[in-house]
Amino acid sequence: MTIGLLFAICLVAANLRTGLTGVGTLLPEIEHDSGLTSSWGGLLSTLPLLTFAATSPLVARASHRFGTTRLLVSALAVLTAGTVVRSLPSVICLFAGTVILSAAIAFGNVLLPALIRRSVPAHRIQSVSALYVTVMGITAAVSSGISAPLAHTVPGSWHTALAWGIAFTVAAFIGWLPRLRSDGPPASGGGTRSPVPWRSRLAWQVSLFMGLQSLGFYTAVAWLPSILIHRGATSNAAGWMLFYYQLIALAASSLLPLLTRGRHDQRWTAAGASAVVAGGFAVLVSAPALSVLACTLLGLGGGACLVLALTFQSERAAGPGEAAALAGMAQSIGYLVAAAGPLLLGILRDTTGSWTLPLMVLIALSLAMASAGYGAGRDRHVRPPAR
């Protein structure tokens, strides 16, 4: 693996959350200006996850047919277009652009684990996964922190703030264009494509762990600012608290490979990190004044769970083809599970007029994540189904 390829992977990683995490900070203003209810705001936050779930199963087949690099460059071009459409002054464009850019991100989400499995020695998979998660976390945290200030200072308000990350998209597109020449030809019609391991218990555990950690993250990104604003914080302060949460998650994801180096069995690591996430939501319920402690726990547990969820998609696969199939399944099922989070919390908030019940639900789901993580953390490979 070359430094150039590592840098190119990081450029893609910079685009996988930047366009999504700023929405939660801007959501109160979007709802106020457009007249959307909390339920519609929840749907806006859920749309990317539904799109991920619908699109992810298609990636392995498309990669087999067109080639990984060609597919990735095309996805980056679509991501650019979707970002522009979403920033236009129209509610229809807001939702349509969200679907377009989310479909492009889904391709990047699935292609990166397969690229890593193909290009990185087995003993370095977790380190490289942690590196791209770190880049993804930095850009996501910056997006959360600066979106509200940008909306208050630049022409176009939140419409313009939604589009600032397009700079990363263009950079990644330019960075990957030269690699089209070195990309191998698409697989021929007689090539072998790894089947999706629907009947594997381990694959389902990897998928559920992926889904529940994503549910916790995207729900926090969508509603944490609203929860804090409901309890007296300003929009800017709530945005920076979301930034802090992601900064802690970033630190946790960076340190995890150092703390678990040489350890192939990750059962207790995954279960323990999930329990820490449950503790963070419990603090938000029982001691809302301790929001810094809550965000610290959520960040520590969530950052570790994210690295593990992505690492499992590479480490639990027997080869690159199997990694693409497992990643497609994990992200399809996973994001379908995650999609329930923001929408469900918005509905529960509208129904009860309180954040207590929604947060209690998140505690229960985090404990379920601990069970799935314990299974997914076993040092085993997903066995391909018999042909």
XYZ file of C-alpha atoms in Angstrom:
387
model
C 0.000 0.000 0.000
C 1.393 3.419 -0.998
C 1.195 6.763 0.777
C -0.637 8.122 -2.256
C -3.397 5.537 -1.977
C -3.670 6.152 1.756
C -4.078 9.890 1.108
C -6.671 9.186 -1.587
C -8.644 7.002 0.831
C -8.550 9.817 3.391
C -9.880 12.268 0.795
C -12.891 10.031 0.264
C -13.340 9.636 4.021
C -13.504 13.427 4.359
C -16.737 13.340 2.339
C -18.582 10.544 4.124
C -20.098 12.657 6.914
C -19.319 16.302 6.220
C -22.512 16.834 4.257
C -24.651 15.185 6.940
C -23.475 16.296 10.383
C -24.104 20.000 9.894
C -27.811 19.394 9.324
C -28.533 18.717 12.999
C -27.060 22.060 14.036
C -29.062 23.853 11.357
C -32.273 21.878 11.883
C -33.986 24.407 14.212
C -33.423 27.160 11.625
C -34.462 24.914 8.741
C -37.688 24.011 10.568
C -38.376 27.665 11.441
C -37.752 29.021 7.925
C -39.479 26.222 6.023
C -42.309 25.471 8.458
C -41.291 21.834 8.915
C -42.473 20.046 12.072
C -40.158 17.953 14.261
C -41.449 14.835 12.500
C -40.501 16.271 9.098
C -37.172 17.338 10.543
C -36.693 13.770 11.727
C -37.521 12.523 8.229
C -34.905 14.863 6.763
C -32.334 13.377 9.134
C -33.544 9.845 8.370
C -33.476 10.147 4.572
C -29.699 9.589 4.306
C -29.970 6.387 6.311
C -32.903 5.072 4.256
C -30.937 5.898 1.116
C -27.873 4.111 2.490
C -29.997 1.038 3.215
C -31.518 1.006 -0.277
C -28.269 1.714 -2.141
C -25.636 -0.298 -0.280
C -26.644 -3.749 -1.639
C -26.092 -2.477 -5.185
C -22.471 -1.467 -4.678
C -20.763 -4.878 -4.726
C -22.510 -5.841 -7.981
C -21.709 -2.464 -9.580
C -18.087 -2.643 -8.443
C -17.749 -6.113 -9.958
C -19.129 -4.819 -13.240
C -17.527 -1.380 -13.617
C -14.418 -1.441 -11.420
C -13.887 0.068 -7.981
C -12.098 3.260 -9.006
C -14.486 4.070 -11.859
C -17.390 3.619 -9.491
C -15.796 5.774 -6.811
C -15.023 8.634 -9.202
C -18.600 8.527 -10.494
C -19.933 8.586 -6.938
C -17.858 11.672 -6.147
C -19.279 13.438 -9.207
C -22.831 12.578 -8.111
C -22.023 13.756 -4.575
C -20.997 17.143 -5.960
C -24.258 17.458 -7.880
C -26.362 16.400 -4.890
C -24.682 18.932 -2.610
C -25.473 21.738 -5.041
C -29.113 20.649 -5.450
C -29.654 20.436 -1.675
C -28.456 24.003 -1.144
C -30.969 25.525 -3.582
C -33.768 27.616 -1.983
C -36.526 25.014 -2.230
C -37.876 22.440 0.216
C -38.198 19.967 -2.662
C -34.540 20.496 -3.554
C -33.610 20.136 0.116
C -35.078 16.622 0.244
C -34.131 15.609 -3.324
C -30.531 16.781 -2.921
C -30.296 14.893 0.361
C -31.292 11.654 -1.396
C -28.819 12.215 -4.262
C -25.808 12.998 -2.094
C -26.689 10.195 0.340
C -26.735 7.630 -2.480
C -23.257 8.766 -3.500
C -21.998 8.551 0.085
C -23.395 5.009 0.354
C -21.108 3.920 -2.475
C -18.098 5.373 -0.674
C -19.152 3.717 2.578
C -19.163 0.262 0.986
C -16.187 0.664 -1.336
C -13.702 1.766 1.344
C -13.752 -1.479 3.418
C -13.283 -3.479 0.205
C -10.399 -1.221 -0.882
C -8.756 -1.621 2.499
C -9.210 -5.405 2.498
C -7.645 -5.561 -0.965
C -4.752 -3.127 -0.412
C -3.765 -3.360 3.258
C -1.955 -6.198 5.101
C -4.260 -7.945 7.567
C -2.351 -6.731 10.632
C -2.792 -3.096 9.568
C -6.499 -3.145 8.699
C -7.642 -1.739 12.043
C -5.000 1.016 11.971
C -5.947 2.130 8.464
C -9.643 1.923 9.335
C -8.971 4.079 12.384
C -7.077 6.607 10.240
C -9.909 7.098 7.784
C -12.411 7.201 10.651
C -10.228 9.934 12.184
C -10.332 11.986 8.983
C -14.064 11.359 8.694
C -14.507 12.444 12.312
C -12.454 15.628 11.970
C -14.395 16.882 8.974
C -17.713 15.823 10.528
C -16.919 17.632 13.777
C -15.832 20.776 11.958
C -19.055 20.690 9.949
C -21.107 20.498 13.149
C -19.190 23.330 14.751
C -19.084 25.856 11.932
C -22.447 25.302 10.209
C -24.489 27.533 12.551
C -21.914 30.383 12.585
C -21.676 30.160 8.787
C -25.457 30.341 8.465
C -25.416 33.570 10.494
C -22.620 35.238 8.510
C -22.701 34.168 4.851
C -25.236 35.163 2.185
C -27.914 32.540 1.732
C -28.057 31.605 5.428
C -28.398 27.866 6.074
C -28.687 27.103 2.343
C -25.084 28.178 1.837
C -23.950 26.555 5.077
C -25.222 23.192 3.829
C -22.874 23.335 0.832
C -19.533 24.335 2.339
C -18.191 20.739 2.277
C -18.241 20.651 -1.509
C -14.576 21.733 -1.372
C -13.670 18.270 -0.030
C -15.756 16.585 -2.720
C -14.012 18.416 -5.552
C -10.595 17.677 -4.008
C -11.383 13.965 -3.736
C -12.700 13.867 -7.304
C -9.509 15.469 -8.618
C -7.374 13.209 -6.431
C -8.962 10.011 -7.761
C -9.130 10.933 -11.458
C -5.482 9.949 -12.171
C -6.113 6.533 -10.615
C -8.588 5.658 -13.354
C -5.642 4.615 -15.540
C -4.361 2.106 -12.990
C -7.750 0.619 -12.219
C -8.121 -2.889 -13.537
C -10.718 -3.630 -16.216
C -14.197 -4.535 -15.025
C -14.780 -8.183 -14.276
C -15.875 -10.179 -17.287
C -19.196 -11.859 -17.474
C -17.606 -15.105 -16.277
C -16.008 -13.522 -13.241
C -16.902 -14.635 -9.766
C -18.809 -12.314 -7.481
C -19.025 -13.135 -3.786
C -22.627 -13.722 -2.682
C -24.152 -11.777 0.187
C -23.907 -13.914 3.357
C -27.569 -13.639 4.379
C -27.510 -16.957 6.251
C -24.444 -16.223 8.361
C -25.136 -15.496 12.037
C -21.826 -13.641 12.324
C -22.715 -11.462 9.324
C -26.024 -10.538 10.974
C -24.240 -9.661 14.216
C -21.813 -7.446 12.290
C -24.792 -5.843 10.525
C -26.797 -5.196 13.708
C -23.764 -3.778 15.494
C -23.173 -1.490 12.518
C -26.821 -0.438 12.552
C -27.144 0.258 16.256
C -23.929 2.272 16.484
C -25.053 4.261 13.422
C -28.484 4.778 14.999
C -26.857 6.245 18.102
C -24.547 8.504 16.112
C -27.051 9.857 13.595
C -29.690 10.339 16.284
C -27.230 12.355 18.357
C -26.165 14.372 15.316
C -29.788 15.077 14.415
C -31.278 15.807 17.841
C -28.540 16.557 20.390
C -28.525 20.285 19.511
C -32.327 20.387 19.766
C -32.222 18.613 23.138
C -29.674 21.102 24.469
C -31.522 24.112 23.010
C -34.737 22.821 24.624
C -32.873 22.948 27.943
C -31.670 26.515 27.518
C -28.549 26.433 25.340
C -28.085 28.796 22.389
C -27.867 27.376 18.869
C -24.160 28.237 18.664
C -23.438 26.619 22.048
C -25.404 23.514 21.061
C -23.470 23.300 17.794
C -20.142 23.472 19.592
C -21.308 20.852 22.099
C -22.006 18.587 19.122
C -18.506 19.463 17.915
C -17.119 18.452 21.323
C -18.997 15.144 21.215
C -17.459 14.336 17.843
C -14.029 15.513 18.983
C -14.127 13.011 21.858
C -15.324 10.324 19.436
C -12.404 11.219 17.205
C -9.929 10.794 20.066
C -11.473 7.446 21.014
C -11.343 6.146 17.447
C -7.692 7.200 17.134
C -6.601 5.576 20.392
C -8.506 2.309 20.065
C -5.987 0.584 17.723
C -3.170 1.436 20.144
C -5.081 -0.005 23.103
C -6.126 -3.189 21.289
C -3.014 -3.824 19.184
C -2.471 -7.530 18.613
C -5.835 -8.441 20.099
C -7.958 -10.350 17.605
C -10.848 -11.095 19.946
C -12.844 -7.845 20.282
C -15.928 -9.154 22.107
C -15.483 -7.329 25.410
C -14.169 -4.200 23.715
C -17.329 -3.899 21.598
C -19.653 -4.721 24.504
C -17.878 -2.314 26.867
C -17.908 0.571 24.377
C -21.647 0.013 23.835
C -22.261 0.168 27.587
C -20.434 3.514 27.732
C -22.805 4.864 25.055
C -25.780 3.707 27.152
C -24.251 5.564 30.110
C -24.052 8.771 28.098
C -27.742 8.677 27.214
C -28.539 7.830 30.853
C -26.749 10.997 32.004
C -28.791 13.086 29.563
C -31.956 11.669 31.150
C -31.009 11.766 34.821
C -28.677 14.781 35.006
C -29.259 17.089 32.014
C -27.045 19.779 33.566
C -24.084 17.430 33.080
C -24.235 17.668 29.294
C -20.435 17.771 29.040
C -20.175 14.427 30.855
C -22.944 12.972 28.689
C -21.223 14.062 25.484
C -17.895 12.724 26.773
C -19.363 9.274 27.393
C -21.255 9.280 24.095
C -18.109 10.287 22.243
C -15.837 7.734 23.929
C -18.203 4.828 23.359
C -19.416 5.945 19.948
C -15.939 6.546 18.536
C -14.767 3.096 19.612
C -17.917 1.435 18.248
C -17.535 3.124 14.870
C -13.976 1.884 14.355
C -14.981 -1.611 15.432
C -18.058 -1.631 13.161
C -15.999 -0.671 10.109
C -13.105 -2.938 11.030
C -15.412 -5.948 11.396
C -16.567 -5.459 7.795
C -12.979 -6.028 6.622
C -11.594 -8.392 9.279
C -14.559 -10.786 9.323
C -14.338 -11.283 5.543
C -12.146 -13.926 3.920
C -11.103 -11.719 0.989
C -11.784 -8.454 -0.915
C -14.840 -9.812 -2.732
C -16.274 -11.154 0.491
C -15.512 -7.818 2.176
C -17.566 -5.932 -0.416
C -20.447 -8.392 0.014
C -20.291 -8.243 3.824
C -19.986 -4.439 3.805
C -22.963 -4.182 1.468
C -25.061 -6.367 3.767
C -23.845 -4.680 6.970
C -24.536 -1.207 5.665
C -27.858 -2.094 4.067
C -29.248 -3.793 7.177
C -27.326 -1.478 9.448
C -28.585 1.766 7.987
C -32.117 0.398 7.768
C -31.906 -0.114 11.538
C -30.271 3.286 12.001
C -32.937 5.028 9.936
C -35.490 4.402 12.658
C -33.563 6.540 15.126
C -33.972 10.188 14.086
C -37.528 9.670 12.808
C -38.616 7.699 15.882
C -37.195 10.300 18.247
C -38.907 13.095 16.365
C -42.259 11.298 16.569
C -41.817 10.460 20.262
C -40.845 14.063 20.975
C -43.940 15.391 19.211
C -46.172 12.829 20.943
C -44.898 13.191 24.515
C -43.618 16.766 24.450
C -40.515 15.554 26.292
C -37.111 14.055 25.516
C -37.267 11.563 28.409
C -38.933 8.637 26.605
C -36.816 9.019 23.445
C -33.631 8.923 25.519
C -34.830 5.870 27.450
C -35.347 4.095 24.129
C -31.773 4.959 23.142
C -30.460 3.466 26.391
C -32.249 0.184 25.656
C -30.947 0.091 22.071
C -27.389 0.748 23.261
C -27.605 -2.273 25.542
C -28.829 -4.330 22.580
C -25.780 -3.065 20.686
C -23.563 -4.504 23.425
C -25.028 -7.950 22.758
C -24.542 -7.672 18.988
C -21.002 -6.348 19.458
C -20.078 -9.260 21.699
C -21.031 -11.642 18.885
C -19.478 -9.596 16.077
C -16.216 -9.263 18.014
C -15.383 -12.975 17.771
C -12.164 -13.734 15.903
C -13.844 -15.603 13.050
C -14.526 -15.223 9.335
C -17.929 -15.152 7.701
C -18.274 -18.384 5.751
C -19.571 -17.901 2.201
C -22.798 -19.782 1.505
C -22.538 -23.041 -0.378
C -23.023 -22.694 -4.123
